[in-house]
């Protein structure tokens, strides 16, 4: 998609507003319901698209991740996971739905492979992606010079949890 494609700005603002509200409520519910604050540790793997949370060395929650994209802090650029050929296929989940949603609705930021990393635009893209993918929540992590952004799906408490 070229930079001169049409863009439904008012439609985008409406979609972002709804996605932001959805993300806020789901995120708060997820954190409260599963106790994802305090002394919680987490581990994720793009190889099997899984994330687990533990407390005192015991896993209490697991789920599936979809890697939405990444920000290169050195280059200040966003790259959608569907455009990153180095990622394991499992980590992509249904990310193609996000790209297609952007194409079908004339929201260019979703089908562009990458763009200059403006924090507000990255946040908007992540929240809209989470809504399109009907995610349970959002997660982020940083490694070296890269910030990684995920959606969370199919969260399940471990059997030994009440």
Short mmCIF file of C-alpha atoms in Angstrom, two decimals:
data_model
loop_
_atom_site.label_atom_id
_atom_site.label_comp_id
_atom_site.label_asym_id
_atom_site.label_seq_id
_atom_site.Cartn_x
_atom_site.Cartn_y
_atom_site.Cartn_z
CA UNK A 1 0.00 0.00 0.00
CA UNK A 2 1.44 3.37 -0.92
CA UNK A 3 1.50 6.40 1.35
CA UNK A 4 -1.03 8.19 -0.87
CA UNK A 5 -3.86 5.73 -0.28
CA UNK A 6 -7.12 7.17 0.92
CA UNK A 7 -7.68 7.15 4.65
CA UNK A 8 -10.98 7.39 6.48
CA UNK A 9 -9.74 9.53 9.37
CA UNK A 10 -13.09 9.92 11.14
CA UNK A 11 -13.68 6.19 10.82
CA UNK A 12 -10.22 5.50 12.21
CA UNK A 13 -10.83 7.78 15.19
CA UNK A 14 -14.09 5.97 15.91
CA UNK A 15 -12.47 2.54 15.67
CA UNK A 16 -9.59 3.66 17.89
CA UNK A 17 -11.96 5.10 20.50
CA UNK A 18 -13.96 1.88 20.70
CA UNK A 19 -10.79 -0.24 20.73
CA UNK A 20 -9.23 1.92 23.47
CA UNK A 21 -12.29 1.52 25.70
CA UNK A 22 -12.40 -2.21 25.03
CA UNK A 23 -8.69 -2.58 25.81
CA UNK A 24 -8.99 -0.62 29.07
CA UNK A 25 -11.85 -2.70 30.40
CA UNK A 26 -10.41 -6.06 29.30
CA UNK A 27 -6.95 -5.20 30.59
CA UNK A 28 -8.26 -4.16 34.01
CA UNK A 29 -10.43 -7.27 34.22
CA UNK A 30 -7.54 -9.53 33.21
CA UNK A 31 -5.14 -8.02 35.76
CA UNK A 32 -7.70 -8.21 38.55
CA UNK A 33 -9.08 -11.66 37.71
CA UNK A 34 -5.69 -13.33 37.37
CA UNK A 35 -3.70 -11.29 39.90
CA UNK A 36 -1.15 -10.03 37.39
CA UNK A 37 0.48 -7.46 39.65
CA UNK A 38 3.07 -7.44 42.38
CA UNK A 39 5.65 -10.22 42.51
CA UNK A 40 4.55 -11.91 39.28
CA UNK A 41 7.11 -13.27 36.81
CA UNK A 42 6.37 -14.14 33.22
CA UNK A 43 8.04 -16.03 30.41
CA UNK A 44 7.03 -16.07 26.77
CA UNK A 45 8.14 -17.92 23.68
CA UNK A 46 7.52 -17.01 20.07
CA UNK A 47 8.53 -20.56 19.07
CA UNK A 48 5.35 -22.05 20.53
CA UNK A 49 3.39 -18.76 20.92
CA UNK A 50 2.91 -19.29 24.66
CA UNK A 51 3.19 -17.16 27.77
CA UNK A 52 3.16 -18.26 31.41
CA UNK A 53 3.00 -16.31 34.66
CA UNK A 54 4.42 -17.57 37.92
CA UNK A 55 4.68 -16.57 41.53
CA UNK A 56 7.28 -18.03 43.90
CA UNK A 57 8.41 -20.39 41.14
CA UNK A 58 4.96 -21.88 40.50
CA UNK A 59 3.16 -21.30 37.23
CA UNK A 60 -0.39 -20.13 37.87
CA UNK A 61 -1.53 -18.87 34.46
CA UNK A 62 -0.79 -19.62 30.83
CA UNK A 63 -2.04 -18.47 27.48
CA UNK A 64 -1.41 -18.07 23.80
CA UNK A 65 0.31 -14.99 22.36
CA UNK A 66 0.17 -13.28 19.02
CA UNK A 67 3.14 -11.04 18.36
CA UNK A 68 1.64 -7.87 16.90
CA UNK A 69 4.85 -6.07 16.09
CA UNK A 70 7.98 -4.46 17.39
CA UNK A 71 9.57 -1.07 17.79
CA UNK A 72 13.25 -0.62 17.09
CA UNK A 73 14.29 1.90 19.72
CA UNK A 74 17.50 2.67 17.81
CA UNK A 75 15.72 3.37 14.51
CA UNK A 76 12.40 4.52 16.02
CA UNK A 77 10.41 2.35 13.64
CA UNK A 78 7.43 0.01 14.04
CA UNK A 79 7.35 -3.30 12.13
CA UNK A 80 4.21 -5.44 12.00
CA UNK A 81 4.88 -9.09 12.78
CA UNK A 82 3.27 -10.19 9.50
CA UNK A 83 6.04 -8.24 7.71
CA UNK A 84 8.87 -9.75 9.78
CA UNK A 85 10.13 -12.84 7.96
CA UNK A 86 12.40 -13.85 10.85
CA UNK A 87 9.52 -14.77 13.19
CA UNK A 88 8.27 -18.30 13.80
CA UNK A 89 4.91 -18.91 12.13
CA UNK A 90 3.29 -19.81 15.48
CA UNK A 91 3.93 -16.30 16.84
CA UNK A 92 1.84 -14.71 14.08
CA UNK A 93 -1.49 -16.20 15.14
CA UNK A 94 -4.24 -14.50 13.13
CA UNK A 95 -2.29 -11.26 12.53
CA UNK A 96 -3.24 -11.34 8.83
CA UNK A 97 -6.79 -10.45 9.92
CA UNK A 98 -5.45 -7.11 11.17
CA UNK A 99 -3.76 -6.35 7.86
CA UNK A 100 -6.91 -7.30 5.91
CA UNK A 101 -9.10 -5.21 8.24
CA UNK A 102 -6.93 -2.20 7.44
CA UNK A 103 -7.11 -2.82 3.71
CA UNK A 104 -10.88 -3.38 3.72
CA UNK A 105 -11.57 -0.23 5.76
CA UNK A 106 -8.94 2.13 4.30
CA UNK A 107 -6.89 2.38 7.51
CA UNK A 108 -3.38 2.42 5.99
CA UNK A 109 -1.43 2.10 9.23
CA UNK A 110 -2.63 -1.52 9.57
CA UNK A 111 -1.47 -2.86 6.18
CA UNK A 112 1.73 -0.80 5.99
CA UNK A 113 4.59 -3.17 6.87
CA UNK A 114 6.14 -0.49 9.08
CA UNK A 115 6.13 3.18 9.94
CA UNK A 116 7.98 5.77 12.01
CA UNK A 117 7.35 4.91 15.64
CA UNK A 118 5.10 7.57 17.11
CA UNK A 119 4.05 6.27 20.56
CA UNK A 120 0.42 7.33 20.12
CA UNK A 121 0.11 5.75 16.67
CA UNK A 122 1.72 2.52 17.92
CA UNK A 123 -0.73 2.45 20.85
CA UNK A 124 -3.67 3.02 18.50
CA UNK A 125 -2.53 0.29 16.13
CA UNK A 126 -2.03 -2.16 19.01
CA UNK A 127 -5.46 -1.49 20.50
CA UNK A 128 -7.22 -1.80 17.15
CA UNK A 129 -5.31 -5.03 16.48
CA UNK A 130 -6.38 -6.39 19.88
CA UNK A 131 -10.01 -5.59 19.07
CA UNK A 132 -9.81 -7.18 15.61
CA UNK A 133 -8.24 -10.30 17.14
CA UNK A 134 -10.73 -10.34 20.07
CA UNK A 135 -7.79 -10.57 22.47
CA UNK A 136 -8.12 -11.13 26.21
CA UNK A 137 -5.43 -8.52 26.80
CA UNK A 138 -2.24 -6.82 25.69
CA UNK A 139 1.33 -7.44 26.86
CA UNK A 140 4.65 -5.79 26.13
CA UNK A 141 8.27 -6.61 26.78
CA UNK A 142 11.63 -5.08 25.91
CA UNK A 143 14.80 -6.85 24.87
CA UNK A 144 17.96 -4.94 24.03
CA UNK A 145 16.94 -2.32 21.44
CA UNK A 146 13.50 -3.75 20.67
CA UNK A 147 10.10 -3.34 22.26
CA UNK A 148 7.78 -6.28 21.56
CA UNK A 149 3.99 -6.07 21.65
CA UNK A 150 1.66 -9.05 22.04
CA UNK A 151 -2.00 -9.87 22.33
CA UNK A 152 -3.05 -12.52 24.85
CA UNK A 153 -5.56 -15.26 24.15
CA UNK A 154 -7.02 -18.35 25.81
CA UNK A 155 -5.82 -17.56 29.33
CA UNK A 156 -6.11 -20.56 31.66
CA UNK A 157 -5.38 -20.84 35.37
CA UNK A 158 -3.22 -23.81 36.37
CA UNK A 159 -5.12 -26.74 37.83
CA UNK A 160 -3.72 -26.26 41.34
CA UNK A 161 -5.06 -22.71 41.57
CA UNK A 162 -8.35 -22.07 43.38
#
